[in-house]
Amino acid sequence: MDSSLIVLRHVAFEDLGTWGAVAERAGFRTEYRDVGSDVFRLDDASASADDLTELMEADLVVVLGAPLGLDDTGSYPYLDSEVELIRRRLAARRPVLGVCLGAQLMARALGGTVSTPDRPMQIGWGSVTLTEAGRGHAVAELEDRPVLHWHGDDIELPAEGATVLAYDDRCRVQAFATPAGLGVQFHPEFDWRRVERWLIGHHSDLVAQEVDLDALRRDSAEHGPGLIDASERMVFAWLRALQVARH
Protein backbone atom coordinates (compact mmCIF):
# COMPACT_ATOMS: atom_id res chain seq x y z
CA MET A 1 0.00 0.00 0.00
CA ASP A 2 1.26 3.48 -0.85
CA SER A 3 2.19 5.88 1.92
CA SER A 4 0.06 9.01 2.29
CA LEU A 5 1.41 12.48 1.59
CA ILE A 6 -0.65 15.61 2.23
CA VAL A 7 0.69 18.85 0.76
CA LEU A 8 -0.44 22.15 2.26
CA ARG A 9 -0.37 24.58 -0.66
CA HIS A 10 -0.93 28.33 -0.38
CA VAL A 11 -0.71 29.44 -4.02
CA ALA A 12 -1.17 27.24 -7.09
CA PHE A 13 2.19 27.89 -8.75
CA GLU A 14 4.18 27.00 -5.61
CA ASP A 15 3.49 23.27 -5.62
CA LEU A 16 5.74 20.24 -5.12
CA GLY A 17 7.62 21.13 -8.28
CA THR A 18 10.26 18.50 -9.01
CA TRP A 19 9.37 16.72 -5.76
CA GLY A 20 6.15 15.49 -7.34
CA ALA A 21 8.08 12.84 -9.27
CA VAL A 22 10.20 12.09 -6.21
CA ALA A 23 7.09 11.47 -4.10
CA GLU A 24 5.71 9.08 -6.71
CA ARG A 25 8.95 7.14 -6.89
CA ALA A 26 9.10 6.98 -3.10
CA GLY A 27 5.69 5.31 -3.05
CA PHE A 28 3.52 8.18 -1.83
CA ARG A 29 -0.11 8.81 -2.71
CA THR A 30 -0.11 12.62 -2.92
CA GLU A 31 -3.08 14.84 -2.10
CA TYR A 32 -3.05 18.64 -2.07
CA ARG A 33 -4.93 20.71 0.48
CA ASP A 34 -5.25 24.35 -0.53
CA VAL A 35 -4.80 26.51 2.54
CA GLY A 36 -7.67 28.93 3.02
CA SER A 37 -10.23 26.63 1.40
CA ASP A 38 -9.46 22.95 1.97
CA VAL A 39 -7.60 23.50 5.24
CA PHE A 40 -9.83 24.53 8.11
CA ARG A 41 -9.20 26.69 11.16
CA LEU A 42 -8.69 24.56 14.25
CA ASP A 43 -10.73 27.05 16.29
CA ASP A 44 -13.67 26.82 13.86
CA ALA A 45 -16.61 24.93 15.35
CA SER A 46 -17.40 23.53 11.89
CA ALA A 47 -14.00 21.84 11.65
CA SER A 48 -14.31 18.10 11.31
CA ALA A 49 -12.45 15.82 13.67
CA ASP A 50 -12.01 13.48 10.71
CA ASP A 51 -10.17 16.20 8.80
CA LEU A 52 -7.74 16.74 11.66
CA THR A 53 -7.26 12.98 12.02
CA GLU A 54 -6.40 12.73 8.34
CA LEU A 55 -3.80 15.48 8.64
CA MET A 56 -2.32 13.93 11.76
CA GLU A 57 -2.23 10.37 10.44
CA ALA A 58 -0.69 11.14 7.04
CA ASP A 59 2.72 9.51 6.69
CA LEU A 60 4.18 12.85 5.57
CA VAL A 61 2.97 16.45 5.47
CA VAL A 62 4.75 18.99 3.28
CA VAL A 63 4.04 22.69 3.96
CA LEU A 64 4.91 24.89 0.99
CA GLY A 65 5.73 28.56 0.54
CA ALA A 66 3.64 31.64 -0.16
CA PRO A 67 3.96 35.41 -0.57
CA LEU A 68 2.84 35.72 3.07
CA GLY A 69 4.62 36.06 6.37
CA LEU A 70 3.85 35.27 9.98
CA ASP A 71 3.09 38.96 10.53
CA ASP A 72 0.01 38.31 8.38
CA THR A 73 -1.75 35.93 10.78
CA GLY A 74 -4.26 38.62 11.72
CA SER A 75 -5.44 38.81 8.12
CA TYR A 76 -4.97 35.09 7.41
CA PRO A 77 -5.88 33.34 10.69
CA TYR A 78 -5.55 29.85 9.23
CA LEU A 79 -1.78 30.36 9.42
CA ASP A 80 -2.17 29.90 13.18
CA SER A 81 -3.97 26.62 12.51
CA GLU A 82 -1.06 25.46 10.39
CA VAL A 83 1.31 26.28 13.25
CA GLU A 84 -0.82 24.23 15.64
CA LEU A 85 -1.06 21.29 13.23
CA ILE A 86 2.72 21.30 12.75
CA ARG A 87 3.25 21.53 16.51
CA ARG A 88 1.06 18.50 17.07
CA ARG A 89 2.72 16.45 14.34
CA LEU A 90 6.25 17.23 15.46
CA ALA A 91 5.34 16.48 19.07
CA ALA A 92 4.02 13.11 17.91
CA ARG A 93 7.15 12.50 15.77
CA ARG A 94 5.09 12.58 12.58
CA PRO A 95 7.25 13.78 9.63
CA VAL A 96 6.89 17.36 8.41
CA LEU A 97 8.84 19.01 5.59
CA GLY A 98 8.55 22.78 5.45
CA VAL A 99 9.68 25.06 2.62
CA CYS A 100 10.08 28.85 2.95
CA LEU A 101 6.86 29.92 4.72
CA GLY A 102 6.47 26.27 5.69
CA ALA A 103 9.83 26.37 7.46
CA GLN A 104 8.87 29.59 9.22
CA LEU A 105 5.61 28.04 10.42
CA MET A 106 7.65 25.09 11.70
CA ALA A 107 9.99 27.41 13.59
CA ARG A 108 7.08 29.13 15.32
CA ALA A 109 5.51 25.74 16.12
CA LEU A 110 8.75 24.80 17.87
CA GLY A 111 8.72 27.97 19.96
CA GLY A 112 11.12 29.94 17.79
CA THR A 113 10.62 33.39 16.30
CA VAL A 114 10.42 34.78 12.78
CA SER A 115 11.25 38.40 12.02
CA THR A 116 11.36 40.61 8.95
CA PRO A 117 14.62 42.60 8.91
CA ASP A 118 14.90 46.02 7.33
CA ARG A 119 16.74 44.92 4.19
CA PRO A 120 15.89 43.75 0.65
CA MET A 121 14.41 40.30 0.16
CA GLN A 122 16.74 37.47 -0.73
CA ILE A 123 15.73 36.56 -4.29
CA GLY A 124 18.07 34.66 -6.57
CA TRP A 125 20.48 31.75 -6.72
CA GLY A 126 23.23 31.10 -4.20
CA SER A 127 24.74 28.29 -2.16
CA VAL A 128 24.41 27.78 1.60
CA THR A 129 27.06 26.77 4.13
CA LEU A 130 26.53 23.56 6.06
CA THR A 131 27.05 23.30 9.79
CA GLU A 132 28.73 20.25 11.26
CA ALA A 133 25.27 18.78 11.84
CA GLY A 134 24.33 19.61 8.26
CA ARG A 135 27.28 17.69 6.88
CA GLY A 136 25.89 14.58 8.55
CA HIS A 137 22.33 15.20 7.36
CA ALA A 138 20.50 14.65 4.08
CA VAL A 139 20.93 18.36 3.22
CA ALA A 140 24.62 17.58 2.64
CA GLU A 141 23.48 16.56 -0.86
CA LEU A 142 23.12 20.29 -1.55
CA GLU A 143 26.63 21.24 -0.46
CA ASP A 144 28.21 23.75 -2.89
CA ARG A 145 25.05 23.58 -4.99
CA PRO A 146 23.34 26.89 -5.81
CA VAL A 147 19.71 26.88 -4.66
CA LEU A 148 16.89 29.32 -5.27
CA HIS A 149 16.25 31.84 -2.48
CA TRP A 150 12.99 33.76 -2.36
CA HIS A 151 12.20 35.15 1.09
CA GLY A 152 12.68 38.14 3.33
CA ASP A 153 12.35 36.73 6.84
CA ASP A 154 14.83 35.43 9.41
CA ILE A 155 14.34 32.45 11.70
CA GLU A 156 15.52 32.27 15.30
CA LEU A 157 15.23 28.72 16.62
CA PRO A 158 14.49 27.84 20.26
CA ALA A 159 17.38 26.76 22.47
CA GLU A 160 16.25 23.14 22.35
CA GLY A 161 14.35 20.91 19.95
CA ALA A 162 15.89 21.97 16.63
CA THR A 163 19.33 21.93 15.02
CA VAL A 164 20.67 24.39 12.46
CA LEU A 165 21.85 22.58 9.33
CA ALA A 166 22.76 25.44 6.99
CA TYR A 167 23.21 29.21 6.89
CA ASP A 168 24.63 31.93 4.67
CA ASP A 169 25.79 35.52 5.00
CA ARG A 170 22.18 36.72 4.95
CA CYS A 171 20.49 34.27 7.30
CA ARG A 172 21.73 32.39 10.35
CA VAL A 173 19.15 29.67 9.69
CA GLN A 174 18.68 28.50 6.10
CA ALA A 175 17.86 24.90 7.05
CA PHE A 176 17.11 23.13 10.32
CA ALA A 177 16.02 19.73 11.57
CA THR A 178 14.03 18.14 14.37
CA PRO A 179 13.71 14.40 15.03
CA ALA A 180 10.82 14.22 12.54
CA GLY A 181 11.06 17.53 10.70
CA LEU A 182 13.09 19.36 8.09
CA GLY A 183 12.71 23.06 7.37
CA VAL A 184 14.41 24.93 4.52
CA GLN A 185 14.13 28.64 3.82
CA PHE A 186 15.16 28.21 0.19
CA HIS A 187 13.40 26.27 -2.58
CA PRO A 188 15.02 22.91 -3.43
CA GLU A 189 11.72 21.83 -5.02
CA PHE A 190 11.90 24.59 -7.64
CA ASP A 191 11.40 23.46 -11.24
CA TRP A 192 13.40 25.85 -13.39
CA ARG A 193 11.32 24.89 -16.44
CA ARG A 194 8.36 26.67 -14.82
CA VAL A 195 10.19 29.82 -13.83
CA GLU A 196 7.72 32.04 -15.67
CA ARG A 197 4.92 31.00 -13.31
CA TRP A 198 7.00 32.28 -10.41
CA LEU A 199 7.88 35.51 -12.21
CA ILE A 200 4.20 36.20 -12.84
CA GLY A 201 3.00 35.09 -9.41
CA HIS A 202 5.62 37.15 -7.57
CA HIS A 203 5.46 40.17 -9.89
CA SER A 204 4.88 42.66 -7.07
CA ASP A 205 7.93 41.48 -5.08
CA LEU A 206 10.12 41.45 -8.16
CA VAL A 207 9.19 45.01 -9.08
CA ALA A 208 9.56 46.25 -5.50
CA GLN A 209 12.99 44.60 -5.16
CA GLU A 210 14.10 45.72 -8.66
CA VAL A 211 15.12 42.17 -9.59
CA ASP A 212 16.69 41.64 -13.01
CA LEU A 213 14.26 39.14 -14.54
CA ASP A 214 16.50 38.19 -17.45
CA ALA A 215 19.37 37.44 -15.08
CA LEU A 216 17.06 35.35 -12.91
CA ARG A 217 15.91 33.42 -15.99
CA ARG A 218 19.52 32.78 -17.04
CA ASP A 219 20.58 31.69 -13.56
CA SER A 220 17.59 29.36 -13.33
CA ALA A 221 18.48 27.71 -16.64
CA GLU A 222 22.12 27.37 -15.54
CA HIS A 223 21.61 26.04 -12.01
CA GLY A 224 18.16 24.47 -12.18
CA PRO A 225 19.03 21.15 -13.88
CA GLY A 226 21.74 20.32 -11.33
CA LEU A 227 19.43 21.21 -8.45
CA ILE A 228 16.88 18.64 -9.59
CA ASP A 229 19.29 15.74 -9.09
CA ALA A 230 20.78 17.02 -5.83
CA SER A 231 17.36 17.82 -4.36
CA GLU A 232 16.07 14.37 -5.26
CA ARG A 233 19.01 12.75 -3.46
CA MET A 234 18.38 14.95 -0.43
CA VAL A 235 14.70 14.04 -0.18
CA PHE A 236 15.32 10.32 -0.63
CA ALA A 237 18.08 10.36 2.00
CA TRP A 238 15.81 12.17 4.47
CA LEU A 239 12.87 9.84 3.85
CA ARG A 240 15.05 6.76 4.20
CA ALA A 241 16.39 8.06 7.51
CA LEU A 242 12.79 8.40 8.72
CA GLN A 243 11.89 5.01 7.21
CA VAL A 244 8.86 6.39 5.37
CA ALA A 245 10.00 5.86 1.76
CA ARG A 246 9.24 2.73 -0.23
CA HIS A 247 12.63 2.81 -2.00
CSV table of C-alpha atoms in Angstrom, one decimal:
chain,number,residue,atom,x,y,z
A,1,MET,CA,0.0,0.0,0.0
A,2,ASP,CA,1.3,3.5,-0.9
A,3,SER,CA,2.2,5.9,1.9
A,4,SER,CA,0.1,9.0,2.3
A,5,LEU,CA,1.4,12.5,1.6
A,6,ILE,CA,-0.7,15.6,2.2
A,7,VAL,CA,0.7,18.8,0.8
A,8,LEU,CA,-0.4,22.2,2.3
A,9,ARG,CA,-0.4,24.6,-0.7
A,10,HIS,CA,-0.9,28.3,-0.4
A,11,VAL,CA,-0.7,29.4,-4.0
A,12,ALA,CA,-1.2,27.2,-7.1
A,13,PHE,CA,2.2,27.9,-8.7
A,14,GLU,CA,4.2,27.0,-5.6
A,15,ASP,CA,3.5,23.3,-5.6
A,16,LEU,CA,5.7,20.2,-5.1
A,17,GLY,CA,7.6,21.1,-8.3
A,18,THR,CA,10.3,18.5,-9.0
A,19,TRP,CA,9.4,16.7,-5.8
A,20,GLY,CA,6.1,15.5,-7.3
A,21,ALA,CA,8.1,12.8,-9.3
A,22,VAL,CA,10.2,12.1,-6.2
A,23,ALA,CA,7.1,11.5,-4.1
A,24,GLU,CA,5.7,9.1,-6.7
A,25,ARG,CA,9.0,7.1,-6.9
A,26,ALA,CA,9.1,7.0,-3.1
A,27,GLY,CA,5.7,5.3,-3.0
A,28,PHE,CA,3.5,8.2,-1.8
A,29,ARG,CA,-0.1,8.8,-2.7
A,30,THR,CA,-0.1,12.6,-2.9
A,31,GLU,CA,-3.1,14.8,-2.1
A,32,TYR,CA,-3.0,18.6,-2.1
A,33,ARG,CA,-4.9,20.7,0.5
A,34,ASP,CA,-5.3,24.4,-0.5
A,35,VAL,CA,-4.8,26.5,2.5
A,36,GLY,CA,-7.7,28.9,3.0
A,37,SER,CA,-10.2,26.6,1.4
A,38,ASP,CA,-9.5,22.9,2.0
A,39,VAL,CA,-7.6,23.5,5.2
A,40,PHE,CA,-9.8,24.5,8.1
A,41,ARG,CA,-9.2,26.7,11.2
A,42,LEU,CA,-8.7,24.6,14.2
A,43,ASP,CA,-10.7,27.0,16.3
A,44,ASP,CA,-13.7,26.8,13.9
A,45,ALA,CA,-16.6,24.9,15.3
A,46,SER,CA,-17.4,23.5,11.9
A,47,ALA,CA,-14.0,21.8,11.6
A,48,SER,CA,-14.3,18.1,11.3
A,49,ALA,CA,-12.4,15.8,13.7
A,50,ASP,CA,-12.0,13.5,10.7
A,51,ASP,CA,-10.2,16.2,8.8
A,52,LEU,CA,-7.7,16.7,11.7
A,53,THR,CA,-7.3,13.0,12.0
A,54,GLU,CA,-6.4,12.7,8.3
A,55,LEU,CA,-3.8,15.5,8.6
A,56,MET,CA,-2.3,13.9,11.8
A,57,GLU,CA,-2.2,10.4,10.4
A,58,ALA,CA,-0.7,11.1,7.0
A,59,ASP,CA,2.7,9.5,6.7
A,60,LEU,CA,4.2,12.9,5.6
A,61,VAL,CA,3.0,16.5,5.5
A,62,VAL,CA,4.7,19.0,3.3
A,63,VAL,CA,4.0,22.7,4.0
A,64,LEU,CA,4.9,24.9,1.0
A,65,GLY,CA,5.7,28.6,0.5
A,66,ALA,CA,3.6,31.6,-0.2
A,67,PRO,CA,4.0,35.4,-0.6
A,68,LEU,CA,2.8,35.7,3.1
A,69,GLY,CA,4.6,36.1,6.4
A,70,LEU,CA,3.9,35.3,10.0
A,71,ASP,CA,3.1,39.0,10.5
A,72,ASP,CA,0.0,38.3,8.4
A,73,THR,CA,-1.7,35.9,10.8
A,74,GLY,CA,-4.3,38.6,11.7
A,75,SER,CA,-5.4,38.8,8.1
A,76,TYR,CA,-5.0,35.1,7.4
A,77,PRO,CA,-5.9,33.3,10.7
A,78,TYR,CA,-5.5,29.9,9.2
A,79,LEU,CA,-1.8,30.4,9.4
A,80,ASP,CA,-2.2,29.9,13.2
A,81,SER,CA,-4.0,26.6,12.5
A,82,GLU,CA,-1.1,25.5,10.4
A,83,VAL,CA,1.3,26.3,13.2
A,84,GLU,CA,-0.8,24.2,15.6
A,85,LEU,CA,-1.1,21.3,13.2
A,86,ILE,CA,2.7,21.3,12.8
A,87,ARG,CA,3.3,21.5,16.5
A,88,ARG,CA,1.1,18.5,17.1
A,89,ARG,CA,2.7,16.5,14.3
A,90,LEU,CA,6.3,17.2,15.5
A,91,ALA,CA,5.3,16.5,19.1
A,92,ALA,CA,4.0,13.1,17.9
A,93,ARG,CA,7.2,12.5,15.8
A,94,ARG,CA,5.1,12.6,12.6
A,95,PRO,CA,7.3,13.8,9.6
A,96,VAL,CA,6.9,17.4,8.4
A,97,LEU,CA,8.8,19.0,5.6
A,98,GLY,CA,8.5,22.8,5.4
A,99,VAL,CA,9.7,25.1,2.6
A,100,CYS,CA,10.1,28.9,3.0
A,101,LEU,CA,6.9,29.9,4.7
A,102,GLY,CA,6.5,26.3,5.7
A,103,ALA,CA,9.8,26.4,7.5
A,104,GLN,CA,8.9,29.6,9.2
A,105,LEU,CA,5.6,28.0,10.4
A,106,MET,CA,7.7,25.1,11.7
A,107,ALA,CA,10.0,27.4,13.6
A,108,ARG,CA,7.1,29.1,15.3
A,109,ALA,CA,5.5,25.7,16.1
A,110,LEU,CA,8.7,24.8,17.9
A,111,GLY,CA,8.7,28.0,20.0
A,112,GLY,CA,11.1,29.9,17.8
A,113,THR,CA,10.6,33.4,16.3
A,114,VAL,CA,10.4,34.8,12.8
A,115,SER,CA,11.3,38.4,12.0
A,116,THR,CA,11.4,40.6,9.0
A,117,PRO,CA,14.6,42.6,8.9
A,118,ASP,CA,14.9,46.0,7.3
A,119,ARG,CA,16.7,44.9,4.2
A,120,PRO,CA,15.9,43.7,0.7
A,121,MET,CA,14.4,40.3,0.2
A,122,GLN,CA,16.7,37.5,-0.7
A,123,ILE,CA,15.7,36.6,-4.3
A,124,GLY,CA,18.1,34.7,-6.6
A,125,TRP,CA,20.5,31.7,-6.7
A,126,GLY,CA,23.2,31.1,-4.2
A,127,SER,CA,24.7,28.3,-2.2
A,128,VAL,CA,24.4,27.8,1.6
A,129,THR,CA,27.1,26.8,4.1
A,130,LEU,CA,26.5,23.6,6.1
A,131,THR,CA,27.0,23.3,9.8
A,132,GLU,CA,28.7,20.3,11.3
A,133,ALA,CA,25.3,18.8,11.8
A,134,GLY,CA,24.3,19.6,8.3
A,135,ARG,CA,27.3,17.7,6.9
A,136,GLY,CA,25.9,14.6,8.6
A,137,HIS,CA,22.3,15.2,7.4
A,138,ALA,CA,20.5,14.7,4.1
A,139,VAL,CA,20.9,18.4,3.2
A,140,ALA,CA,24.6,17.6,2.6
A,141,GLU,CA,23.5,16.6,-0.9
A,142,LEU,CA,23.1,20.3,-1.6
A,143,GLU,CA,26.6,21.2,-0.5
A,144,ASP,CA,28.2,23.7,-2.9
A,145,ARG,CA,25.0,23.6,-5.0
A,146,PRO,CA,23.3,26.9,-5.8
A,147,VAL,CA,19.7,26.9,-4.7
A,148,LEU,CA,16.9,29.3,-5.3
A,149,HIS,CA,16.3,31.8,-2.5
A,150,TRP,CA,13.0,33.8,-2.4
A,151,HIS,CA,12.2,35.1,1.1
A,152,GLY,CA,12.7,38.1,3.3
A,153,ASP,CA,12.3,36.7,6.8
A,154,ASP,CA,14.8,35.4,9.4
A,155,ILE,CA,14.3,32.4,11.7
A,156,GLU,CA,15.5,32.3,15.3
A,157,LEU,CA,15.2,28.7,16.6
A,158,PRO,CA,14.5,27.8,20.3
A,159,ALA,CA,17.4,26.8,22.5
A,160,GLU,CA,16.2,23.1,22.4
A,161,GLY,CA,14.3,20.9,20.0
A,162,ALA,CA,15.9,22.0,16.6
A,163,THR,CA,19.3,21.9,15.0
A,164,VAL,CA,20.7,24.4,12.5
A,165,LEU,CA,21.8,22.6,9.3
A,166,ALA,CA,22.8,25.4,7.0
A,167,TYR,CA,23.2,29.2,6.9
A,168,ASP,CA,24.6,31.9,4.7
A,169,ASP,CA,25.8,35.5,5.0
A,170,ARG,CA,22.2,36.7,4.9
A,171,CYS,CA,20.5,34.3,7.3
A,172,ARG,CA,21.7,32.4,10.4
A,173,VAL,CA,19.2,29.7,9.7
A,174,GLN,CA,18.7,28.5,6.1
A,175,ALA,CA,17.9,24.9,7.1
A,176,PHE,CA,17.1,23.1,10.3
A,177,ALA,CA,16.0,19.7,11.6
A,178,THR,CA,14.0,18.1,14.4
A,179,PRO,CA,13.7,14.4,15.0
A,180,ALA,CA,10.8,14.2,12.5
A,181,GLY,CA,11.1,17.5,10.7
A,182,LEU,CA,13.1,19.4,8.1
A,183,GLY,CA,12.7,23.1,7.4
A,184,VAL,CA,14.4,24.9,4.5
A,185,GLN,CA,14.1,28.6,3.8
A,186,PHE,CA,15.2,28.2,0.2
A,187,HIS,CA,13.4,26.3,-2.6
A,188,PRO,CA,15.0,22.9,-3.4
A,189,GLU,CA,11.7,21.8,-5.0
A,190,PHE,CA,11.9,24.6,-7.6
A,191,ASP,CA,11.4,23.5,-11.2
A,192,TRP,CA,13.4,25.9,-13.4
A,193,ARG,CA,11.3,24.9,-16.4
A,194,ARG,CA,8.4,26.7,-14.8
A,195,VAL,CA,10.2,29.8,-13.8
A,196,GLU,CA,7.7,32.0,-15.7
A,197,ARG,CA,4.9,31.0,-13.3
A,198,TRP,CA,7.0,32.3,-10.4
A,199,LEU,CA,7.9,35.5,-12.2
A,200,ILE,CA,4.2,36.2,-12.8
A,201,GLY,CA,3.0,35.1,-9.4
A,202,HIS,CA,5.6,37.2,-7.6
A,203,HIS,CA,5.5,40.2,-9.9
A,204,SER,CA,4.9,42.7,-7.1
A,205,ASP,CA,7.9,41.5,-5.1
A,206,LEU,CA,10.1,41.4,-8.2
A,207,VAL,CA,9.2,45.0,-9.1
A,208,ALA,CA,9.6,46.2,-5.5
A,209,GLN,CA,13.0,44.6,-5.2
A,210,GLU,CA,14.1,45.7,-8.7
A,211,VAL,CA,15.1,42.2,-9.6
A,212,ASP,CA,16.7,41.6,-13.0
A,213,LEU,CA,14.3,39.1,-14.5
A,214,ASP,CA,16.5,38.2,-17.5
A,215,ALA,CA,19.4,37.4,-15.1
A,216,LEU,CA,17.1,35.4,-12.9
A,217,ARG,CA,15.9,33.4,-16.0
A,218,ARG,CA,19.5,32.8,-17.0
A,219,ASP,CA,20.6,31.7,-13.6
A,220,SER,CA,17.6,29.4,-13.3
A,221,ALA,CA,18.5,27.7,-16.6
A,222,GLU,CA,22.1,27.4,-15.5
A,223,HIS,CA,21.6,26.0,-12.0
A,224,GLY,CA,18.2,24.5,-12.2
A,225,PRO,CA,19.0,21.2,-13.9
A,226,GLY,CA,21.7,20.3,-11.3
A,227,LEU,CA,19.4,21.2,-8.4
A,228,ILE,CA,16.9,18.6,-9.6
A,229,ASP,CA,19.3,15.7,-9.1
A,230,ALA,CA,20.8,17.0,-5.8
A,231,SER,CA,17.4,17.8,-4.4
A,232,GLU,CA,16.1,14.4,-5.3
A,233,ARG,CA,19.0,12.8,-3.5
A,234,MET,CA,18.4,14.9,-0.4
A,235,VAL,CA,14.7,14.0,-0.2
A,236,PHE,CA,15.3,10.3,-0.6
A,237,ALA,CA,18.1,10.4,2.0
A,238,TRP,CA,15.8,12.2,4.5
A,239,LEU,CA,12.9,9.8,3.8
A,240,ARG,CA,15.1,6.8,4.2
A,241,ALA,CA,16.4,8.1,7.5
A,242,LEU,CA,12.8,8.4,8.7
A,243,GLN,CA,11.9,5.0,7.2
A,244,VAL,CA,8.9,6.4,5.4
A,245,ALA,CA,10.0,5.9,1.8
A,246,ARG,CA,9.2,2.7,-0.2
A,247,HIS,CA,12.6,2.8,-2.0
